[in-house]
Amino acid sequence: MASRTITSADSVFILSSADFALAATQIQGYAADAAFATDEADTAEVVLGVDGVMSAGWVPRMYTQTITLQADSPSIDIFDGIVLAQDANRTVFRLGGVITLPGTERSYTLSRGVLNRHTSIPTAQRTLQPRTFTITWESILPTPLV
């Protein structure tokens, strides 16, 4: 078995949606310094009572993920299409995804996501800048690659 690495160059992100009739499609054309990132998520609510005794409890959570694509990425068509279809139908489409990171020997299954934020047009500077798309997932489950 090879040693684990921290490279992201060999990562694979597959997005699909039965609601949107999107077959499993690999996302391509990531920004030079960013591909995808998830925000931290609280796993518990922790409070300290006035008597100094700490209490804690599990809380349900959502997972926010930002995908950053070059302005000329062919995958932008997918995200723009989802936004347009959601607007036209006044609904949301559930998404699914799988991210494979061979370097860390892990895969992540992303479930019941909703595209809830996007930049509608690239910022025009010396060159067109990357666009971002945000999906909020109901669950993300890690699995070791075998």
mmCIF file of C-alpha atoms in Angstrom:
data_model
loop_
_atom_site.group_PDB
_atom_site.id
_atom_site.type_symbol
_atom_site.label_atom_id
_atom_site.label_comp_id
_atom_site.label_asym_id
_atom_site.label_seq_id
_atom_site.Cartn_x
_atom_site.Cartn_y
_atom_site.Cartn_z
ATOM 1 C CA MET A 1 0.000 0.000 0.000
ATOM 2 C CA ALA A 2 1.308 3.446 -0.919
ATOM 3 C CA SER A 3 1.722 6.149 1.679
ATOM 4 C CA ARG A 4 -1.087 8.594 2.113
ATOM 5 C CA THR A 5 -0.599 12.010 0.537
ATOM 6 C CA ILE A 6 -2.272 15.389 0.793
ATOM 7 C CA THR A 7 -2.667 15.947 -2.942
ATOM 8 C CA SER A 8 -6.072 17.071 -4.167
ATOM 9 C CA ALA A 9 -5.143 16.855 -7.845
ATOM 10 C CA ASP A 10 -6.482 13.303 -8.075
ATOM 11 C CA SER A 11 -9.773 14.013 -6.299
ATOM 12 C CA VAL A 12 -13.036 13.129 -8.013
ATOM 13 C CA PHE A 13 -16.366 14.837 -7.278
ATOM 14 C CA ILE A 14 -19.448 13.206 -8.772
ATOM 15 C CA LEU A 15 -22.773 15.071 -8.601
ATOM 16 C CA SER A 16 -26.198 13.636 -9.418
ATOM 17 C CA SER A 17 -29.896 14.443 -9.019
ATOM 18 C CA ALA A 18 -32.943 12.315 -9.717
ATOM 19 C CA ASP A 19 -35.131 15.441 -9.271
ATOM 20 C CA PHE A 20 -33.177 17.400 -11.896
ATOM 21 C CA ALA A 21 -32.580 14.367 -14.155
ATOM 22 C CA LEU A 22 -28.814 14.706 -13.715
ATOM 23 C CA ALA A 23 -26.961 11.442 -14.196
ATOM 24 C CA ALA A 24 -23.791 10.976 -12.162
ATOM 25 C CA THR A 25 -21.466 13.627 -13.616
ATOM 26 C CA GLN A 26 -17.898 14.494 -12.670
ATOM 27 C CA ILE A 27 -17.361 18.142 -11.744
ATOM 28 C CA GLN A 28 -14.499 19.681 -13.723
ATOM 29 C CA GLY A 29 -12.694 22.989 -14.077
ATOM 30 C CA TYR A 30 -11.915 23.905 -10.481
ATOM 31 C CA ALA A 31 -10.347 27.234 -9.601
ATOM 32 C CA ALA A 32 -6.555 27.314 -9.363
ATOM 33 C CA ASP A 33 -6.413 27.779 -5.591
ATOM 34 C CA ALA A 34 -9.740 26.282 -4.559
ATOM 35 C CA ALA A 35 -11.867 23.330 -5.553
ATOM 36 C CA PHE A 36 -14.361 22.537 -2.828
ATOM 37 C CA ALA A 37 -14.555 23.191 0.886
ATOM 38 C CA THR A 38 -16.937 22.432 3.727
ATOM 39 C CA ASP A 39 -17.609 24.649 6.704
ATOM 40 C CA GLU A 40 -17.235 23.419 10.253
ATOM 41 C CA ALA A 41 -20.404 21.888 11.698
ATOM 42 C CA ASP A 42 -21.401 21.766 15.346
ATOM 43 C CA THR A 43 -21.702 18.222 16.680
ATOM 44 C CA ALA A 44 -23.035 19.218 20.098
ATOM 45 C CA GLU A 45 -24.599 22.083 21.982
ATOM 46 C CA VAL A 46 -22.502 22.908 25.023
ATOM 47 C CA VAL A 47 -23.559 25.322 27.772
ATOM 48 C CA LEU A 48 -22.196 26.242 31.149
ATOM 49 C CA GLY A 49 -24.736 26.819 33.904
ATOM 50 C CA VAL A 50 -24.459 29.692 36.351
ATOM 51 C CA ASP A 51 -23.204 27.147 38.889
ATOM 52 C CA GLY A 52 -20.242 26.265 36.651
ATOM 53 C CA VAL A 53 -21.557 22.837 35.639
ATOM 54 C CA MET A 54 -21.301 22.084 31.944
ATOM 55 C CA SER A 55 -24.156 20.424 30.077
ATOM 56 C CA ALA A 56 -23.970 19.072 26.536
ATOM 57 C CA GLY A 57 -26.207 17.385 24.033
ATOM 58 C CA TRP A 58 -26.069 16.056 20.500
ATOM 59 C CA VAL A 59 -27.694 18.291 17.897
ATOM 60 C CA PRO A 60 -28.643 17.578 14.290
ATOM 61 C CA ARG A 61 -26.584 19.486 11.748
ATOM 62 C CA MET A 62 -26.337 20.426 8.124
ATOM 63 C CA TYR A 63 -23.120 20.615 6.098
ATOM 64 C CA THR A 64 -22.359 23.649 3.948
ATOM 65 C CA GLN A 65 -20.048 23.088 0.991
ATOM 66 C CA THR A 66 -18.658 25.671 -1.411
ATOM 67 C CA ILE A 67 -17.539 24.604 -4.883
ATOM 68 C CA THR A 68 -15.271 27.062 -6.723
ATOM 69 C CA LEU A 69 -15.025 26.772 -10.503
ATOM 70 C CA GLN A 70 -13.010 28.646 -13.095
ATOM 71 C CA ALA A 71 -15.141 31.021 -15.165
ATOM 72 C CA ASP A 72 -14.756 28.714 -18.193
ATOM 73 C CA SER A 73 -15.529 25.437 -16.387
ATOM 74 C CA PRO A 74 -17.907 23.192 -18.336
ATOM 75 C CA SER A 75 -19.495 22.226 -14.994
ATOM 76 C CA ILE A 76 -20.890 25.741 -14.568
ATOM 77 C CA ASP A 77 -23.598 24.745 -17.047
ATOM 78 C CA ILE A 78 -24.848 22.151 -14.542
ATOM 79 C CA PHE A 79 -25.094 24.623 -11.677
ATOM 80 C CA ASP A 80 -26.630 27.386 -13.802
ATOM 81 C CA GLY A 81 -29.154 24.852 -15.113
ATOM 82 C CA ILE A 82 -30.148 23.845 -11.582
ATOM 83 C CA VAL A 83 -30.623 27.495 -10.549
ATOM 84 C CA LEU A 84 -32.717 28.263 -13.643
ATOM 85 C CA ALA A 85 -34.856 25.143 -13.212
ATOM 86 C CA GLN A 86 -35.414 25.834 -9.497
ATOM 87 C CA ASP A 87 -36.479 29.391 -10.333
ATOM 88 C CA ALA A 88 -38.768 28.294 -13.174
ATOM 89 C CA ASN A 89 -40.417 25.596 -11.059
ATOM 90 C CA ARG A 90 -40.293 27.496 -7.761
ATOM 91 C CA THR A 91 -38.927 24.451 -6.023
ATOM 92 C CA VAL A 92 -35.613 22.932 -5.017
ATOM 93 C CA PHE A 93 -33.952 19.863 -6.450
ATOM 94 C CA ARG A 94 -32.265 17.353 -4.166
ATOM 95 C CA LEU A 95 -28.693 16.509 -5.065
ATOM 96 C CA GLY A 96 -26.397 13.623 -4.246
ATOM 97 C CA GLY A 97 -22.670 13.408 -4.481
ATOM 98 C CA VAL A 98 -19.587 11.308 -3.939
ATOM 99 C CA ILE A 99 -16.125 12.735 -3.363
ATOM 100 C CA THR A 100 -13.176 10.386 -3.664
ATOM 101 C CA LEU A 101 -9.785 11.431 -2.281
ATOM 102 C CA PRO A 102 -7.268 8.721 -3.255
ATOM 103 C CA GLY A 103 -4.431 10.552 -1.480
ATOM 104 C CA THR A 104 -6.091 10.116 1.915
ATOM 105 C CA GLU A 105 -7.707 6.796 0.986
ATOM 106 C CA ARG A 106 -11.198 8.126 1.781
ATOM 107 C CA SER A 107 -14.498 8.605 0.045
ATOM 108 C CA TYR A 108 -17.416 10.784 1.175
ATOM 109 C CA THR A 109 -21.077 10.241 0.327
ATOM 110 C CA LEU A 110 -23.060 13.491 0.262
ATOM 111 C CA SER A 111 -26.825 13.128 0.657
ATOM 112 C CA ARG A 112 -29.970 15.213 0.143
ATOM 113 C CA GLY A 113 -28.217 18.422 -0.797
ATOM 114 C CA VAL A 114 -29.752 21.638 -2.051
ATOM 115 C CA LEU A 115 -27.981 24.242 -4.177
ATOM 116 C CA ASN A 116 -28.788 27.319 -2.124
ATOM 117 C CA ARG A 117 -26.206 29.979 -3.111
ATOM 118 C CA HIS A 118 -24.315 30.930 -6.246
ATOM 119 C CA THR A 119 -22.485 33.781 -7.884
ATOM 120 C CA SER A 120 -24.557 34.612 -10.934
ATOM 121 C CA ILE A 121 -21.783 36.071 -13.066
ATOM 122 C CA PRO A 122 -17.977 35.930 -12.833
ATOM 123 C CA THR A 123 -16.182 39.008 -11.575
ATOM 124 C CA ALA A 124 -14.404 40.640 -14.516
ATOM 125 C CA GLN A 125 -10.848 41.701 -13.694
ATOM 126 C CA ARG A 126 -7.766 41.203 -15.813
ATOM 127 C CA THR A 127 -9.313 37.804 -16.448
ATOM 128 C CA LEU A 128 -12.713 36.447 -15.479
ATOM 129 C CA GLN A 129 -12.612 35.255 -11.881
ATOM 130 C CA PRO A 130 -13.912 31.933 -10.501
ATOM 131 C CA ARG A 131 -17.550 31.477 -9.535
ATOM 132 C CA THR A 132 -18.766 29.836 -6.352
ATOM 133 C CA PHE A 133 -21.715 27.540 -5.740
ATOM 134 C CA THR A 134 -22.923 26.494 -2.299
ATOM 135 C CA ILE A 135 -24.713 23.251 -1.541
ATOM 136 C CA THR A 136 -26.100 22.460 1.894
ATOM 137 C CA TRP A 137 -26.054 18.708 2.551
ATOM 138 C CA GLU A 138 -28.229 16.801 5.015
ATOM 139 C CA SER A 139 -25.464 14.285 5.642
ATOM 140 C CA ILE A 140 -21.874 13.516 4.731
ATOM 141 C CA LEU A 141 -20.641 10.012 5.450
ATOM 142 C CA PRO A 142 -16.915 9.159 5.262
ATOM 143 C CA THR A 143 -15.807 5.720 4.089
ATOM 144 C CA PRO A 144 -12.284 4.287 3.818
ATOM 145 C CA LEU A 145 -11.254 3.267 0.307
ATOM 146 C CA VAL A 146 -10.493 -0.413 0.048
#
